[in-house]
GROMACS .gro file of C-alpha atoms in nm:
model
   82
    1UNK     CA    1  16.729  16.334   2.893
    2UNK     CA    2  16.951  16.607   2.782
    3UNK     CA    3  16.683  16.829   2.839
    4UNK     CA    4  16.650  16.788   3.180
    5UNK     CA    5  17.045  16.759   3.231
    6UNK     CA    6  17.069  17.103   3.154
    7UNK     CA    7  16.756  17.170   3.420
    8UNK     CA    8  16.906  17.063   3.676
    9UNK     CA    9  17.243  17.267   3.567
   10UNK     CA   10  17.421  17.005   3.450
   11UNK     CA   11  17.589  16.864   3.098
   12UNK     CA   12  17.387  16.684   2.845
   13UNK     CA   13  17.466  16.310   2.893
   14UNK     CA   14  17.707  16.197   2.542
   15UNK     CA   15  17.513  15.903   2.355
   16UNK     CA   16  17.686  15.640   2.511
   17UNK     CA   17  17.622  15.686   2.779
   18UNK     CA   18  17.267  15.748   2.724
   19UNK     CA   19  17.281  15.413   2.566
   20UNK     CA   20  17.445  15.265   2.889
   21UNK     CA   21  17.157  15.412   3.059
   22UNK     CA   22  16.879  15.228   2.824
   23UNK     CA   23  17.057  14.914   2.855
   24UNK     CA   24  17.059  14.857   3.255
   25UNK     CA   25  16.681  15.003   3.239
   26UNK     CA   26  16.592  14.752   2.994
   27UNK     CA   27  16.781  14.476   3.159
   28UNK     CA   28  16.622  14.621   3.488
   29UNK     CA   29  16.291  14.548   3.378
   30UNK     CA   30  16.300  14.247   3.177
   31UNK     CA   31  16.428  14.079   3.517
   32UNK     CA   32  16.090  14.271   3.710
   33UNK     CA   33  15.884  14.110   3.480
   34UNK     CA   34  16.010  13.760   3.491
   35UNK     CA   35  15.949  13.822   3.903
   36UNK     CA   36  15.576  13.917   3.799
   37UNK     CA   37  15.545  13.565   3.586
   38UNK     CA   38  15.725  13.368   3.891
   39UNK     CA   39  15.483  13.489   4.112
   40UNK     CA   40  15.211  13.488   3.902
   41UNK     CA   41  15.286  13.146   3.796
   42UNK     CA   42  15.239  13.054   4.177
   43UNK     CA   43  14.941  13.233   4.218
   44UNK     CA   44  14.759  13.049   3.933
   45UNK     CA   45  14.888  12.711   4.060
   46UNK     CA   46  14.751  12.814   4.401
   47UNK     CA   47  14.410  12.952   4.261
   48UNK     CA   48  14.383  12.628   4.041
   49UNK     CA   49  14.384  12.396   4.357
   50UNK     CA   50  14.748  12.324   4.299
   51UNK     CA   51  15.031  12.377   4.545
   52UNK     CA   52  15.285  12.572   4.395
   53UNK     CA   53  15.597  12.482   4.501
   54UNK     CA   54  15.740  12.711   4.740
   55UNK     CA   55  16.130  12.628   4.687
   56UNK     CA   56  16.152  12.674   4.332
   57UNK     CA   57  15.961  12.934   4.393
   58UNK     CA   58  16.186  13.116   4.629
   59UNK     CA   59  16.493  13.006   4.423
   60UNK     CA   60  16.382  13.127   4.128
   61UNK     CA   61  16.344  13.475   4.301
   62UNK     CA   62  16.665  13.446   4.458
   63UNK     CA   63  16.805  13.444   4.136
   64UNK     CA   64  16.609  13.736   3.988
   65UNK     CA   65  16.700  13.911   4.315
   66UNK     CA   66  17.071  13.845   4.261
   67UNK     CA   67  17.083  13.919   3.880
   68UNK     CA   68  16.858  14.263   3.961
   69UNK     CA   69  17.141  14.343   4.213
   70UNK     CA   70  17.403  14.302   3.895
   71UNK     CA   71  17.229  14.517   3.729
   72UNK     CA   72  17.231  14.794   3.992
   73UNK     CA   73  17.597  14.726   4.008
   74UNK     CA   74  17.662  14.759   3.652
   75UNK     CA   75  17.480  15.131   3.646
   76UNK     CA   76  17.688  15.215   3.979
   77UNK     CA   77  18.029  15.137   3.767
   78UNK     CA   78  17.929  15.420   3.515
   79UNK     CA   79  17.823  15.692   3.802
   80UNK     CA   80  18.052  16.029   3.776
   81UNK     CA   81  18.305  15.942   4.093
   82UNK     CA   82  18.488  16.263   4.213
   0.00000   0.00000   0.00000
């Protein structure tokens, strides 16, 4: 990361916020995958004969949607504002 920091012609990031950066992408993708199970979930219900159903399913993605958008917030709040 610090590497390519200094590419572009810019500071190497400190730790922390390296750190900061790890934990949103982390958090980021721990809440893509539980999308992939919701909708996989469905898709095995549906390819099992089942009818998955489609307001928990769209709830539950709500709800991934929303807490992806907190996470997008929460790696705005730490963005260099001049």
């Amino acid at each position: 990361m610090g590497e390519a920091a200094e590419r572009l012609g810019l500071r190497r990031p400190s730790y922390q916020h390296v750190r900061r950066l790890v934990k949103v992408e982390r958090a980021a993708r721990k809440v893509r995958g539980e999308e992939r199970e919701v909708v996989k979930d469905a898709l095995w219900a549906a390819a099992a004969g089942r009818v998955p159903s489609a307001v928990w399913t769209l709830r539950r993605l709500r709800a991934l949607q929303r807490e992806r958008e907190l996470v997008l917030q929460e790696h705005k709040a730490f963005e260099r504002r001049e």
